[in-house]
Amino acid sequence: MISRSVTSLALAAGLTWAGTAVLRASAPGGRRRWERTNHAGRAVGLYSGPATAVAAAAGAGRVHPAAGLVVLAAGACGAHDDIAGAGDPRRGFRAHLGALRGGEVTSGAVKLFGISAAALAAGAFLKERPLDRLLAGVVVAGAAHAVNLVDVRPGRAAGAALALAAPGLLRGGPGAELAAAVTGAAAAALPGDLAERTMLGDTGAHALGAALGTAAVACNGRPGLLAHAVAVVGAAVYGDRVSEFARSL
């Protein structure tokens, strides 16, 4: 199993490096589509986001097809928000749900419901009992959101993913393999992120978070699932504080 985890880590890292390089060189649709201005006013490319999402999904898919698909779905929903939501100042569940009540379907609302639906579907395949399936869906969707919450400064999301994946690497079994995929993808994306050359965007942050969620689901029974579900729901409720804390680090 150690060899499988090492393979997952190397695969995710290699795909992230290669995918980022290819996207940076080709910039499909033009450079303007890929460039964003970061907190320091610098132009940063979103190239590592899709590369990280595909890499994490490939690593997760080696363990279970449902894990790979939910990571890919989270990345796709994040990509929609990166493109359609560019320039939209609204942040958080309340803002997007408020817009939805007014008849406007924002990219944030699409992301919220899309990732939640994909996570619940994945939970149905990853666990056997109904309550465990529900908790698994909450953990995966909540983890995807939680990593995105800390993506407020260079290196925060990738660094958080690495820190949170580390315990899973020690557990063994499928959970260790899933954690290894997160580790490989996040480690490959981190240098460019810290140097402010590339950024994960919602695409990469949500994908890494969903992959972390699948690792937590694989590593835990009901008590662990419940604890993780409480943690990610708490992060969502206090999202502004979580983001502010990450910004202060």
CSV table of C-alpha atoms in Angstrom, one decimal:
chain,number,residue,atom,x,y,z
A,1,MET,CA,0.0,0.0,0.0
A,2,ILE,CA,3.0,2.3,0.6
A,3,SER,CA,4.0,1.8,-3.0
A,4,ARG,CA,0.4,2.7,-4.2
A,5,SER,CA,0.5,5.9,-2.1
A,6,VAL,CA,3.9,6.9,-3.5
A,7,THR,CA,2.6,6.3,-7.0
A,8,SER,CA,-0.5,8.4,-6.3
A,9,LEU,CA,1.7,11.2,-4.9
A,10,ALA,CA,4.1,11.1,-7.9
A,11,LEU,CA,1.3,10.9,-10.4
A,12,ALA,CA,-0.6,13.9,-8.9
A,13,ALA,CA,2.6,15.9,-8.7
A,14,GLY,CA,3.7,15.1,-12.3
A,15,LEU,CA,0.3,15.8,-13.7
A,16,THR,CA,0.1,19.2,-11.9
A,17,TRP,CA,3.5,20.3,-13.1
A,18,ALA,CA,2.9,19.1,-16.7
A,19,GLY,CA,-0.6,20.5,-16.9
A,20,THR,CA,0.4,23.9,-15.5
A,21,ALA,CA,3.3,24.1,-18.0
A,22,VAL,CA,1.1,23.2,-20.9
A,23,LEU,CA,-1.7,25.7,-20.0
A,24,ARG,CA,0.8,28.5,-19.4
A,25,ALA,CA,2.4,27.9,-22.8
A,26,SER,CA,-0.9,27.6,-24.7
A,27,ALA,CA,-3.4,29.7,-22.7
A,28,PRO,CA,-6.5,28.4,-24.5
A,29,GLY,CA,-8.8,31.3,-25.2
A,30,GLY,CA,-6.2,33.9,-24.7
A,31,ARG,CA,-4.1,35.3,-21.8
A,32,ARG,CA,-6.8,37.6,-20.6
A,33,ARG,CA,-9.1,34.7,-19.8
A,34,TRP,CA,-6.4,33.2,-17.5
A,35,GLU,CA,-5.0,36.2,-15.8
A,36,ARG,CA,-6.3,37.7,-12.5
A,37,THR,CA,-5.0,40.6,-10.3
A,38,ASN,CA,-4.1,39.3,-6.9
A,39,HIS,CA,-4.2,41.1,-3.5
A,40,ALA,CA,-0.9,42.9,-4.2
A,41,GLY,CA,-2.0,44.1,-7.6
A,42,ARG,CA,0.1,41.6,-9.6
A,43,ALA,CA,-1.1,39.7,-12.6
A,44,VAL,CA,-1.2,36.0,-11.8
A,45,GLY,CA,-2.2,33.1,-14.0
A,46,LEU,CA,-4.9,30.6,-13.2
A,47,TYR,CA,-3.0,27.8,-14.9
A,48,SER,CA,-2.4,25.7,-11.9
A,49,GLY,CA,-6.1,25.5,-11.0
A,50,PRO,CA,-7.3,23.1,-13.7
A,51,ALA,CA,-4.0,21.2,-13.7
A,52,THR,CA,-4.3,20.6,-9.9
A,53,ALA,CA,-8.0,19.6,-10.3
A,54,VAL,CA,-7.2,17.0,-13.0
A,55,ALA,CA,-4.2,15.7,-11.1
A,56,ALA,CA,-6.1,15.3,-7.8
A,57,ALA,CA,-9.0,13.7,-9.6
A,58,ALA,CA,-6.7,11.2,-11.4
A,59,GLY,CA,-5.1,10.3,-8.1
A,60,ALA,CA,-8.5,9.9,-6.3
A,61,GLY,CA,-10.0,8.0,-9.2
A,62,ARG,CA,-7.3,5.3,-8.8
A,63,VAL,CA,-8.9,4.6,-5.4
A,64,HIS,CA,-12.5,4.8,-6.3
A,65,PRO,CA,-14.3,6.2,-9.4
A,66,ALA,CA,-16.7,8.1,-7.3
A,67,ALA,CA,-13.8,9.9,-5.5
A,68,GLY,CA,-12.3,10.9,-8.8
A,69,LEU,CA,-15.6,12.1,-10.2
A,70,VAL,CA,-16.5,14.3,-7.2
A,71,VAL,CA,-13.1,15.9,-7.3
A,72,LEU,CA,-13.4,16.6,-11.0
A,73,ALA,CA,-17.0,18.0,-10.4
A,74,ALA,CA,-15.8,20.3,-7.6
A,75,GLY,CA,-13.1,21.6,-9.9
A,76,ALA,CA,-15.5,22.1,-12.8
A,77,CYS,CA,-17.9,24.0,-10.6
A,78,GLY,CA,-15.0,26.1,-9.3
A,79,ALA,CA,-13.9,26.8,-12.9
A,80,HIS,CA,-17.4,28.0,-13.8
A,81,ASP,CA,-17.1,30.5,-10.9
A,82,ASP,CA,-13.6,31.5,-11.9
A,83,ILE,CA,-14.9,32.4,-15.4
A,84,ALA,CA,-18.6,33.5,-14.9
A,85,GLY,CA,-18.0,35.0,-11.5
A,86,ALA,CA,-14.9,37.1,-12.3
A,87,GLY,CA,-15.5,40.6,-11.0
A,88,ASP,CA,-18.5,39.6,-8.9
A,89,PRO,CA,-17.8,41.1,-5.4
A,90,ARG,CA,-20.4,38.8,-3.6
A,91,ARG,CA,-18.9,36.2,-1.4
A,92,GLY,CA,-20.3,33.6,1.0
A,93,PHE,CA,-23.4,31.5,1.1
A,94,ARG,CA,-25.7,34.3,2.3
A,95,ALA,CA,-24.9,36.6,-0.6
A,96,HIS,CA,-25.5,34.0,-3.2
A,97,LEU,CA,-28.6,32.6,-1.6
A,98,GLY,CA,-30.0,36.1,-1.2
A,99,ALA,CA,-29.5,36.7,-4.9
A,100,LEU,CA,-31.2,33.4,-5.6
A,101,ARG,CA,-34.2,34.5,-3.6
A,102,GLY,CA,-34.3,37.5,-5.8
A,103,GLY,CA,-34.4,35.4,-8.9
A,104,GLU,CA,-30.7,35.6,-9.9
A,105,VAL,CA,-28.7,32.4,-10.2
A,106,THR,CA,-25.1,33.4,-9.5
A,107,SER,CA,-22.1,31.4,-10.4
A,108,GLY,CA,-21.6,31.0,-6.6
A,109,ALA,CA,-25.0,29.4,-6.3
A,110,VAL,CA,-24.2,27.0,-9.2
A,111,LYS,CA,-21.0,26.1,-7.4
A,112,LEU,CA,-22.8,25.6,-4.0
A,113,PHE,CA,-25.5,23.3,-5.3
A,114,GLY,CA,-23.3,21.6,-7.9
A,115,ILE,CA,-20.6,20.6,-5.4
A,116,SER,CA,-23.2,19.6,-2.8
A,117,ALA,CA,-25.0,17.4,-5.2
A,118,ALA,CA,-21.8,15.7,-6.5
A,119,ALA,CA,-20.6,15.2,-2.9
A,120,LEU,CA,-23.9,13.6,-1.8
A,121,ALA,CA,-23.8,11.3,-4.9
A,122,ALA,CA,-20.2,10.3,-4.1
A,123,GLY,CA,-21.1,9.7,-0.4
A,124,ALA,CA,-23.7,7.2,-1.7
A,125,PHE,CA,-21.0,5.2,-3.3
A,126,LEU,CA,-18.3,5.6,-0.7
A,127,LYS,CA,-20.3,4.4,2.3
A,128,GLU,CA,-22.9,1.8,2.9
A,129,ARG,CA,-25.3,3.0,5.5
A,130,PRO,CA,-27.7,5.9,4.9
A,131,LEU,CA,-26.5,8.2,7.7
A,132,ASP,CA,-22.9,7.5,6.8
A,133,ARG,CA,-23.6,8.4,3.2
A,134,LEU,CA,-25.1,11.7,4.3
A,135,LEU,CA,-22.3,12.5,6.6
A,136,ALA,CA,-19.8,11.6,3.8
A,137,GLY,CA,-21.5,14.0,1.5
A,138,VAL,CA,-21.4,16.8,4.1
A,139,VAL,CA,-17.7,16.2,4.7
A,140,VAL,CA,-16.7,16.2,1.0
A,141,ALA,CA,-18.7,19.3,0.2
A,142,GLY,CA,-17.7,21.1,3.4
A,143,ALA,CA,-14.0,20.3,2.9
A,144,ALA,CA,-14.2,21.7,-0.7
A,145,HIS,CA,-15.6,24.9,0.7
A,146,ALA,CA,-13.3,25.1,3.6
A,147,VAL,CA,-10.1,25.0,1.5
A,148,ASN,CA,-11.5,27.7,-0.8
A,149,LEU,CA,-12.2,29.8,2.3
A,150,VAL,CA,-8.5,30.1,3.1
A,151,ASP,CA,-7.5,30.8,-0.5
A,152,VAL,CA,-7.1,34.5,0.3
A,153,ARG,CA,-3.3,34.9,0.0
A,154,PRO,CA,-0.5,33.1,-1.9
A,155,GLY,CA,0.1,29.6,-0.7
A,156,ARG,CA,-2.7,29.5,1.9
A,157,ALA,CA,-4.9,26.9,0.1
A,158,ALA,CA,-2.1,24.6,-1.1
A,159,GLY,CA,-0.4,24.9,2.3
A,160,ALA,CA,-3.6,24.1,4.2
A,161,ALA,CA,-4.2,21.1,1.9
A,162,LEU,CA,-0.7,19.8,2.6
A,163,ALA,CA,-1.1,20.2,6.4
A,164,LEU,CA,-4.5,18.6,6.5
A,165,ALA,CA,-3.5,15.7,4.2
A,166,ALA,CA,-0.5,14.8,6.4
A,167,PRO,CA,-2.5,12.8,9.1
A,168,GLY,CA,-4.1,10.8,6.3
A,169,LEU,CA,-0.8,9.7,5.0
A,170,LEU,CA,-0.1,7.9,8.3
A,171,ARG,CA,-3.4,6.0,8.4
A,172,GLY,CA,-2.7,3.5,5.6
A,173,GLY,CA,-5.3,2.0,3.3
A,174,PRO,CA,-7.3,3.9,0.7
A,175,GLY,CA,-7.3,7.0,2.9
A,176,ALA,CA,-3.5,7.2,2.7
A,177,GLU,CA,-3.6,6.9,-1.1
A,178,LEU,CA,-6.2,9.7,-1.4
A,179,ALA,CA,-4.2,11.9,1.0
A,180,ALA,CA,-1.1,11.2,-1.2
A,181,ALA,CA,-2.9,12.5,-4.2
A,182,VAL,CA,-3.7,15.7,-2.4
A,183,THR,CA,-0.1,16.0,-1.2
A,184,GLY,CA,1.3,15.5,-4.6
A,185,ALA,CA,-0.9,18.0,-6.4
A,186,ALA,CA,-0.7,20.7,-3.6
A,187,ALA,CA,3.1,20.3,-3.3
A,188,ALA,CA,3.5,20.8,-7.1
A,189,ALA,CA,1.3,23.9,-7.1
A,190,LEU,CA,2.7,25.5,-4.0
A,191,PRO,CA,6.0,27.0,-5.4
A,192,GLY,CA,4.3,28.9,-8.2
A,193,ASP,CA,1.6,30.0,-5.8
A,194,LEU,CA,4.0,31.3,-3.3
A,195,ALA,CA,6.0,33.1,-6.0
A,196,GLU,CA,2.8,34.7,-7.3
A,197,ARG,CA,3.2,33.3,-10.8
A,198,THR,CA,0.2,31.1,-10.7
A,199,MET,CA,-2.9,30.7,-8.4
A,200,LEU,CA,-5.3,27.9,-7.7
A,201,GLY,CA,-8.4,29.9,-8.0
A,202,ASP,CA,-11.8,28.3,-7.1
A,203,THR,CA,-11.0,25.5,-9.6
A,204,GLY,CA,-7.9,24.2,-7.7
A,205,ALA,CA,-9.0,25.1,-4.2
A,206,HIS,CA,-12.4,23.3,-4.5
A,207,ALA,CA,-10.8,20.2,-6.1
A,208,LEU,CA,-8.1,19.9,-3.4
A,209,GLY,CA,-10.7,20.3,-0.7
A,210,ALA,CA,-13.0,17.7,-2.2
A,211,ALA,CA,-10.1,15.3,-2.5
A,212,LEU,CA,-9.3,16.0,1.2
A,213,GLY,CA,-12.9,15.2,2.0
A,214,THR,CA,-12.7,11.9,0.2
A,215,ALA,CA,-9.6,11.0,2.2
A,216,ALA,CA,-11.3,11.8,5.5
A,217,VAL,CA,-14.3,9.7,4.4
A,218,ALA,CA,-12.1,6.7,3.6
A,219,CYS,CA,-10.2,7.0,6.9
A,220,ASN,CA,-13.1,7.3,9.2
A,221,GLY,CA,-16.1,5.5,10.5
A,222,ARG,CA,-19.2,7.2,11.8
A,223,PRO,CA,-17.7,8.9,14.9
A,224,GLY,CA,-14.9,10.4,12.7
A,225,LEU,CA,-17.3,11.4,10.0
A,226,LEU,CA,-19.5,13.2,12.5
A,227,ALA,CA,-16.5,15.0,13.9
A,228,HIS,CA,-15.3,16.1,10.4
A,229,ALA,CA,-18.9,17.1,9.5
A,230,VAL,CA,-19.1,19.3,12.5
A,231,ALA,CA,-15.8,20.9,11.7
A,232,VAL,CA,-16.6,21.7,8.1
A,233,VAL,CA,-20.0,23.0,8.9
A,234,GLY,CA,-18.5,25.2,11.6
A,235,ALA,CA,-16.0,26.5,9.1
A,236,ALA,CA,-18.9,27.4,6.8
A,237,VAL,CA,-20.8,29.2,9.5
A,238,TYR,CA,-17.8,31.2,10.5
A,239,GLY,CA,-16.4,31.5,7.0
A,240,ASP,CA,-15.5,35.2,7.3
A,241,ARG,CA,-13.5,34.5,10.4
A,242,VAL,CA,-11.7,31.6,8.8
A,243,SER,CA,-10.8,33.7,5.8
A,244,GLU,CA,-9.6,36.5,8.0
A,245,PHE,CA,-7.5,34.2,10.1
A,246,ALA,CA,-5.9,32.8,6.9
A,247,ARG,CA,-5.3,36.3,5.6
A,248,SER,CA,-3.5,37.2,8.9
A,249,LEU,CA,-1.0,34.3,8.7
